[in-house]
Structures are given as structure tokens and as C-alpha cells.
Amino acid sequence: MSTPVESAPCASCGGAGYLVEQVLGKTARARRCECQARCTRCGGSGFALVPSPSGPVAQACACRHLDERLTLFNQIGIPAAIAKASFETFKVWSPEHSAAKGIAEDFARKFRRDEATKGFLFYGRPGGGKTHLLASTLRWLALEKGVGSRYVEFMLLLSDMKDGFGAGRSHMEILRPLLSVPVLAIDELGKERGTPWEQSMLDELISRRFNSGLATLFATNYFLELRGQPEDPGRRVDPRSREFKAEAEAMTLAQRVGDRIYSRLSEMCTFAKLDPGMDVRKDVHGAGAGGFWRR
Ligand SMILES: [Zn+2]
Ligand SMILES: [Zn+2]
């Protein structure tokens, strides 16, 4: 979206026509910039005269899309903490980052509503920018392409469903909007405890979307390959201990979500690793001589 050619780019929005704000405790909000309060091309009527061989003809002005797209952005549910996340603000500091960004941008550009589009799944330890790229993809789709989406953290979705039961709402009432939205991003996949009920909710959500030809994107802190020493069978570890947490983190994604869901994910998505990089390896349990950088 751009300002009319006759004016210099706006100092507040740089010509984008909108501003994205971080509202603490809420999700990211986009609003029309003051420079767009009254469109200089159409005077706010929504129609502009454009030249044609037979003289000027009235056409829908581009500004009509703006409010529609801002509404789509505001429906995504991007956490306020990453309100400003975009492809432009994503920092590329390794070939892995550049490849992951390429996959996300490619998805956004090629996405078509009338065709099934393969999604992507980013895995790696926290801090690599996975959530940033999910949010950037959804932002771009809404603001540049007018495509609606939702962002959910899987654990929060599960707790919404549990709260819903208490209020007499079925899980379908909460899942329904997520079953039909053109693009869904599920963050923190595998962080839940993996109970049969949790797995069946995840299975229902992604299988229905897959069967409807809808794209789903994922981010997970779990790797595809084992990263730590396998546990000694029969050894008891206090579930509150750091050791227990580290062992849970060393589990693979397939172990966390179950083989059935894992195989569905591999059909639906391109997998790519997006990890913070070498600088954090010394802080991570089990990353010593046996290191998990070999793939
Ligand atoms: Zn502006
Ligand atoms: Zn206009």
C-alpha cells in the first residue's frame, strides 16, 4: 500500500498508510495512519477517476482495501510483544536464518486461496526467530495480500478449551474459527503434556484443515533428531528438576506429538531448522562434546 505519488512519503508511516502498535497485555493492533484519514486520490469517496482511451473512468480506489486489511491484521492475534515483527525487521545472521526467511516469504508470496499450499514448520531452540517469522508471514498476508489468518500458541488454545468446558461450551465452538481460516499458525507445538485428549484435539484441528486443503504453519522447540543422551530405563527423575526439564527438551518432535501427528505434519509442511546459533550452545544441557550440531 502506498501514498499517492504526488506527496512525499509520510514521516509517521513511511508511506505504508498504517501503523502497528504494541498494546501491552493485548495483541498487536494496526490502525490507519493520519496521512490516510482522507485519501488524496479519491477524497474519501472510495472511487477515483483513472484515465482510459475513452476518457476518465471511475474505479475503486486502492484505499478501500486498507481498512479491510487492517481488520484482517487485527484478527490474527499476534502477541503484543512481537507486534512489530515483519520480514523487514527479521535479523538474518546465519545461512539457516536466510533459508528459513526464504521459505516463509516464498509461502506468503505464492499463497493462493483457491489452491492447497504446503505450509512450513520451523524447529529449534527458543531465540532463533521462529515466532518472528510466523508473525511476519501472517502480517504480510493480511496487509499486502488481504488474506486472513490466526496465530495461536497451542498450550493457550488448550487452556481456552478447558475453560470453555467449565462455561458449558464445546471444544468445537473454540476450534471452529480455526478450522476455516485460510492460514493458521500454531506456535509452541509439543510444549503441552501430550495427553491423549491434547493429542486428539491437535489431530482434529490439523487433520480437518489438511482435508479442507488449508495451510497450517508451525513452530516448535523440539528437534527432529535426538539431541541428548537417551534416558536410562527405569531411572526416576524429579519432574520439577532442571534435569527432568532438560531431558524433556531433548525429546524429538515425534516423541512429543506422537507418530501419527508427526507423519501428518510431514505431509503438510516443509521442515526447516531455525536455531539461535553457536553462541548459546554452552548454556544448554547436553551440548558438550557430543554436541547436537551434527545433523
Ligand atoms: Zn502516514
Ligand atoms: Zn482513496
GROMACS .gro file of C-alpha atoms and ligand atoms in nm:
model
  297
    1MET     CA    1   0.000   0.000   0.000
    2SER     CA    2   0.145   0.338  -0.087
    3THR     CA    3   0.064   0.702  -0.064
    4PRO     CA    4  -0.037   0.891  -0.376
    5VAL     CA    5   0.260   0.972  -0.597
    6GLU     CA    6   0.215   1.347  -0.568
    7SER     CA    7   0.300   1.358  -0.194
    8ALA     CA    8   0.630   1.283  -0.016
    9PRO     CA    9   0.629   0.965   0.198
   10CYS     CA   10   0.463   1.024   0.534
   11ALA     CA   11   0.704   1.067   0.827
   12SER     CA   12   0.491   0.854   1.064
   13CYS     CA   13   0.423   0.551   0.848
   14GLY     CA   14   0.689   0.589   0.578
   15GLY     CA   15   0.419   0.561   0.314
   16ALA     CA   16   0.272   0.230   0.432
   17GLY     CA   17  -0.057   0.401   0.521
   18TYR     CA   18  -0.085   0.220   0.856
   19LEU     CA   19   0.086   0.198   1.191
   20VAL     CA   20   0.122  -0.118   1.400
   21GLU     CA   21   0.107  -0.064   1.773
   22GLN     CA   22   0.208  -0.267   2.072
   23VAL     CA   23  -0.074  -0.259   2.326
   24LEU     CA   24   0.059  -0.415   2.646
   25GLY     CA   25  -0.132  -0.720   2.762
   26LYS     CA   26  -0.318  -0.733   2.432
   27THR     CA   27  -0.246  -0.843   2.081
   28ALA     CA   28  -0.082  -0.628   1.812
   29ARG     CA   29  -0.310  -0.357   1.667
   30ALA     CA   30  -0.282  -0.191   1.328
   31ARG     CA   31  -0.452   0.138   1.251
   32ARG     CA   32  -0.485   0.376   0.963
   33CYS     CA   33  -0.218   0.647   0.970
   34GLU     CA   34  -0.334   1.011   0.996
   35CYS     CA   35  -0.197   1.063   0.645
   36GLN     CA   36  -0.470   0.828   0.523
   37ALA     CA   37  -0.750   0.991   0.720
   38ARG     CA   38  -0.869   1.149   0.399
   39CYS     CA   39  -0.743   0.986   0.082
   40THR     CA   40  -0.595   1.246  -0.152
   41ARG     CA   41  -0.670   1.032  -0.454
   42CYS     CA   42  -1.043   0.984  -0.402
   43GLY     CA   43  -1.118   1.240  -0.131
   44GLY     CA   44  -1.257   0.960   0.085
   45SER     CA   45  -1.530   0.859  -0.161
   46GLY     CA   46  -1.362   0.524  -0.229
   47PHE     CA   47  -1.367   0.587  -0.607
   48ALA     CA   48  -1.102   0.759  -0.813
   49LEU     CA   49  -1.101   0.874  -1.175
   50VAL     CA   50  -0.838   0.699  -1.381
   51PRO     CA   51  -0.750   0.783  -1.742
   52SER     CA   52  -0.862   0.548  -2.020
   53PRO     CA   53  -0.868   0.577  -2.403
   54SER     CA   54  -1.235   0.679  -2.384
   55GLY     CA   55  -1.174   0.940  -2.114
   56PRO     CA   56  -1.157   0.917  -1.731
   57VAL     CA   57  -1.340   0.624  -1.568
   58ALA     CA   58  -1.428   0.576  -1.203
   59GLN     CA   59  -1.252   0.285  -1.033
   60ALA     CA   60  -1.244   0.156  -0.679
   61CYS     CA   61  -0.959   0.340  -0.508
   62ALA     CA   62  -0.679   0.135  -0.352
   63CYS     CA   63  -0.755   0.299  -0.016
   64ARG     CA   64  -1.071   0.089   0.008
   65HIS     CA   65  -0.860  -0.217   0.076
   66LEU     CA   66  -0.674  -0.055   0.362
   67ASP     CA   67  -0.942  -0.082   0.632
   68GLU     CA   68  -1.027  -0.433   0.522
   69ARG     CA   69  -0.664  -0.538   0.552
   70LEU     CA   70  -0.613  -0.365   0.886
   71THR     CA   71  -0.915  -0.554   1.021
   72LEU     CA   72  -0.764  -0.880   0.895
   73PHE     CA   73  -0.436  -0.795   1.070
   74ASN     CA   74  -0.615  -0.717   1.396
   75GLN     CA   75  -0.792  -1.053   1.387
   76ILE     CA   76  -0.467  -1.255   1.368
   77GLY     CA   77  -0.394  -1.236   1.741
   78ILE     CA   78  -0.023  -1.155   1.714
   79PRO     CA   79   0.113  -1.119   2.070
   80ALA     CA   80   0.184  -0.753   2.158
   81ALA     CA   81   0.545  -0.840   2.244
   82ILE     CA   82   0.615  -0.911   1.877
   83ALA     CA   83   0.373  -0.656   1.731
   84LYS     CA   84   0.642  -0.507   1.507
   85ALA     CA   85   0.764  -0.839   1.367
   86SER     CA   86   0.790  -0.824   0.990
   87PHE     CA   87   1.013  -0.967   0.718
   88GLU     CA   88   1.196  -0.631   0.717
   89THR     CA   89   1.271  -0.646   1.092
   90PHE     CA   90   1.383  -1.012   1.087
   91LYS     CA   91   1.757  -1.037   1.154
   92VAL     CA   92   1.942  -1.281   0.932
   93TRP     CA   93   2.270  -1.388   1.090
   94SER     CA   94   2.327  -1.736   0.950
   95PRO     CA   95   2.259  -1.932   0.631
   96GLU     CA   96   1.990  -2.114   0.832
   97HIS     CA   97   1.815  -1.784   0.903
   98SER     CA   98   1.831  -1.678   0.545
   99ALA     CA   99   1.691  -2.015   0.429
  100ALA     CA  100   1.405  -2.002   0.682
  101LYS     CA  101   1.318  -1.646   0.586
  102GLY     CA  102   1.319  -1.754   0.221
  103ILE     CA  103   1.073  -2.036   0.296
  104ALA     CA  104   0.837  -1.803   0.485
  105GLU     CA  105   0.849  -1.529   0.218
  106ASP     CA  106   0.802  -1.781  -0.057
  107PHE     CA  107   0.497  -1.923   0.116
  108ALA     CA  108   0.347  -1.575   0.161
  109ARG     CA  109   0.409  -1.472  -0.200
  110LYS     CA  110   0.289  -1.796  -0.358
  111PHE     CA  111  -0.010  -1.843  -0.130
  112ARG     CA  112  -0.340  -1.872  -0.316
  113ARG     CA  113  -0.677  -1.920  -0.161
  114ASP     CA  114  -0.802  -2.140  -0.442
  115GLU     CA  115  -0.516  -2.388  -0.427
  116ALA     CA  116  -0.376  -2.605  -0.149
  117THR     CA  117  -0.041  -2.457  -0.045
  118LYS     CA  118   0.213  -2.657   0.155
  119GLY     CA  119   0.288  -2.491   0.488
  120PHE     CA  120   0.614  -2.487   0.683
  121LEU     CA  121   0.738  -2.599   1.021
  122PHE     CA  122   1.035  -2.433   1.193
  123TYR     CA  123   1.214  -2.617   1.471
  124GLY     CA  124   1.495  -2.518   1.702
  125ARG     CA  125   1.566  -2.388   2.049
  126PRO     CA  126   1.397  -2.066   2.165
  127GLY     CA  127   1.554  -1.742   2.048
  128GLY     CA  128   1.608  -1.829   1.682
  129GLY     CA  129   1.325  -1.612   1.549
  130LYS     CA  130   1.064  -1.879   1.472
  131THR     CA  131   0.776  -1.681   1.620
  132HIS     CA  132   0.900  -1.367   1.447
  133LEU     CA  133   0.881  -1.541   1.108
  134LEU     CA  134   0.536  -1.687   1.177
  135ALA     CA  135   0.406  -1.340   1.269
  136SER     CA  136   0.580  -1.178   0.969
  137THR     CA  137   0.419  -1.425   0.732
  138LEU     CA  138   0.069  -1.363   0.871
  139ARG     CA  139   0.126  -0.987   0.874
  140TRP     CA  140   0.239  -0.985   0.513
  141LEU     CA  141  -0.056  -1.199   0.403
  142ALA     CA  142  -0.305  -0.965   0.574
  143LEU     CA  143  -0.156  -0.628   0.483
  144GLU     CA  144  -0.015  -0.698   0.138
  145LYS     CA  145  -0.247  -0.967   0.012
  146GLY     CA  146  -0.570  -0.931   0.209
  147VAL     CA  147  -0.557  -1.292   0.335
  148GLY     CA  148  -0.696  -1.371   0.681
  149SER     CA  149  -0.519  -1.587   0.938
  150ARG     CA  150  -0.489  -1.671   1.306
  151TYR     CA  151  -0.191  -1.715   1.536
  152VAL     CA  152  -0.228  -1.948   1.835
  153GLU     CA  153   0.002  -2.085   2.099
  154PHE     CA  154  -0.108  -2.442   2.128
  155MET     CA  155  -0.100  -2.456   2.510
  156LEU     CA  156  -0.312  -2.141   2.539
  157LEU     CA  157  -0.561  -2.283   2.292
  158LEU     CA  158  -0.590  -2.597   2.505
  159SER     CA  159  -0.646  -2.393   2.819
  160ASP     CA  160  -0.916  -2.190   2.637
  161MET     CA  161  -1.086  -2.518   2.550
  162LYS     CA  162  -1.065  -2.639   2.910
  163ASP     CA  163  -1.207  -2.307   3.036
  164GLY     CA  164  -1.477  -2.341   2.772
  165PHE     CA  165  -1.591  -2.674   2.916
  166GLY     CA  166  -1.642  -2.506   3.253
  167ALA     CA  167  -1.861  -2.245   3.085
  168GLY     CA  168  -2.062  -2.513   2.903
  169ARG     CA  169  -1.901  -2.456   2.563
  170SER     CA  170  -1.793  -2.745   2.348
  171HIS     CA  171  -1.439  -2.762   2.213
  172MET     CA  172  -1.584  -2.718   1.863
  173GLU     CA  173  -1.701  -2.367   1.947
  174ILE     CA  174  -1.341  -2.272   2.012
  175LEU     CA  175  -1.193  -2.474   1.727
  176ARG     CA  176  -1.444  -2.375   1.459
  177PRO     CA  177  -1.293  -2.036   1.364
  178LEU     CA  178  -0.954  -2.209   1.334
  179LEU     CA  179  -1.087  -2.478   1.102
  180SER     CA  180  -1.184  -2.241   0.823
  181VAL     CA  181  -0.936  -1.951   0.837
  182PRO     CA  182  -0.718  -1.954   0.522
  183VAL     CA  183  -0.388  -1.973   0.715
  184LEU     CA  184  -0.334  -2.088   1.074
  185ALA     CA  185  -0.004  -2.060   1.263
  186ILE     CA  186   0.043  -2.289   1.563
  187ASP     CA  187   0.331  -2.186   1.787
  188GLU     CA  188   0.497  -2.382   2.069
  189LEU     CA  189   0.391  -2.716   1.925
  190GLY     CA  190   0.477  -3.006   2.156
  191LYS     CA  191   0.503  -2.793   2.471
  192GLU     CA  192   0.182  -2.941   2.607
  193ARG     CA  193   0.197  -3.259   2.814
  194GLY     CA  194   0.086  -3.478   2.526
  195THR     CA  195  -0.213  -3.642   2.697
  196PRO     CA  196  -0.443  -3.847   2.470
  197TRP     CA  197  -0.703  -3.566   2.488
  198GLU     CA  198  -0.448  -3.299   2.391
  199GLN     CA  199  -0.324  -3.512   2.103
  200SER     CA  200  -0.678  -3.576   1.981
  201MET     CA  201  -0.753  -3.200   1.978
  202LEU     CA  202  -0.436  -3.133   1.778
  203ASP     CA  203  -0.512  -3.420   1.545
  204GLU     CA  204  -0.867  -3.297   1.485
  205LEU     CA  205  -0.752  -2.942   1.418
  206ILE     CA  206  -0.475  -3.023   1.173
  207SER     CA  207  -0.644  -3.317   1.001
  208ARG     CA  208  -0.957  -3.116   0.928
  209ARG     CA  209  -0.754  -2.829   0.792
  210PHE     CA  210  -0.545  -3.064   0.582
  211ASN     CA  211  -0.855  -3.234   0.442
  212SER     CA  212  -1.001  -2.892   0.354
  213GLY     CA  213  -0.680  -2.801   0.170
  214LEU     CA  214  -0.597  -2.521   0.415
  215ALA     CA  215  -0.240  -2.426   0.502
  216THR     CA  216  -0.108  -2.454   0.856
  217LEU     CA  217   0.228  -2.325   0.979
  218PHE     CA  218   0.410  -2.445   1.289
  219ALA     CA  219   0.694  -2.359   1.521
  220THR     CA  220   0.835  -2.595   1.780
  221ASN     CA  221   1.127  -2.606   2.022
  222TYR     CA  222   1.163  -2.980   1.963
  223PHE     CA  223   1.410  -3.115   1.711
  224LEU     CA  224   1.353  -3.385   1.455
  225GLU     CA  225   1.661  -3.572   1.577
  226LEU     CA  226   1.755  -3.678   1.930
  227ARG     CA  227   1.979  -3.421   2.095
  228GLY     CA  228   2.069  -3.565   2.434
  229GLN     CA  229   2.169  -3.893   2.588
  230PRO     CA  230   1.883  -4.140   2.588
  231GLU     CA  231   1.741  -4.183   2.937
  232ASP     CA  232   1.843  -4.483   3.146
  233PRO     CA  233   1.539  -4.704   3.152
  234GLY     CA  234   1.376  -4.714   3.494
  235ARG     CA  235   1.567  -4.411   3.626
  236ARG     CA  236   1.345  -4.180   3.830
  237VAL     CA  237   1.391  -3.806   3.788
  238ASP     CA  238   1.203  -3.545   3.989
  239PRO     CA  239   0.965  -3.379   3.739
  240ARG     CA  240   1.042  -3.040   3.894
  241SER     CA  241   1.417  -3.072   3.849
  242ARG     CA  242   1.628  -2.900   3.583
  243GLU     CA  243   1.744  -3.241   3.475
  244PHE     CA  244   1.390  -3.351   3.401
  245LYS     CA  245   1.325  -3.033   3.200
  246ALA     CA  246   1.646  -3.079   3.004
  247GLU     CA  247   1.557  -3.439   2.925
  248ALA     CA  248   1.210  -3.335   2.811
  249GLU     CA  249   1.371  -3.073   2.587
  250ALA     CA  250   1.599  -3.336   2.436
  251MET     CA  251   1.298  -3.534   2.315
  252THR     CA  252   1.217  -3.532   1.945
  253LEU     CA  253   0.910  -3.370   1.796
  254ALA     CA  254   0.776  -3.714   1.701
  255GLN     CA  255   0.809  -3.824   2.065
  256ARG     CA  256   0.624  -3.511   2.181
  257VAL     CA  257   0.331  -3.517   1.941
  258GLY     CA  258   0.311  -3.888   1.857
  259ASP     CA  259   0.394  -4.067   1.532
  260ARG     CA  260   0.053  -4.022   1.374
  261ILE     CA  261   0.056  -3.641   1.404
  262TYR     CA  262   0.424  -3.627   1.311
  263SER     CA  263   0.360  -3.810   0.987
  264ARG     CA  264   0.067  -3.580   0.910
  265LEU     CA  265   0.292  -3.279   0.973
  266SER     CA  266   0.550  -3.407   0.728
  267GLU     CA  267   0.283  -3.435   0.461
  268MET     CA  268   0.155  -3.081   0.526
  269CYS     CA  269   0.478  -2.891   0.573
  270THR     CA  270   0.830  -2.817   0.462
  271PHE     CA  271   1.052  -2.865   0.769
  272ALA     CA  272   1.338  -2.624   0.837
  273LYS     CA  273   1.568  -2.575   1.130
  274LEU     CA  274   1.588  -2.228   1.282
  275ASP     CA  275   1.809  -2.224   1.588
  276PRO     CA  276   1.968  -1.934   1.777
  277GLY     CA  277   2.322  -2.037   1.676
  278MET     CA  278   2.652  -2.139   1.830
  279ASP     CA  279   2.654  -1.862   2.091
  280VAL     CA  280   2.402  -2.033   2.318
  281ARG     CA  281   2.529  -2.391   2.295
  282LYS     CA  282   2.740  -2.369   2.610
  283ASP     CA  283   2.429  -2.281   2.814
  284VAL     CA  284   2.238  -2.583   2.703
  285HIS     CA  285   2.236  -2.914   2.886
  286GLY     CA  286   2.398  -3.196   2.695
  287ALA     CA  287   2.559  -2.976   2.434
  288GLY     CA  288   2.915  -3.064   2.527
  289ALA     CA  289   3.149  -3.288   2.331
  290GLY     CA  290   2.862  -3.495   2.199
  291GLY     CA  291   2.708  -3.171   2.063
  292PHE     CA  292   2.390  -3.171   1.863
  293TRP     CA  293   2.513  -2.958   1.582
  294ARG     CA  294   2.586  -3.257   1.368
  295ARG     CA  295   2.282  -3.343   1.170
  296ZN      ZN  296   0.129   0.804   0.720
  297ZN      ZN  297  -0.897   0.659  -0.193
   0.00000   0.00000   0.00000
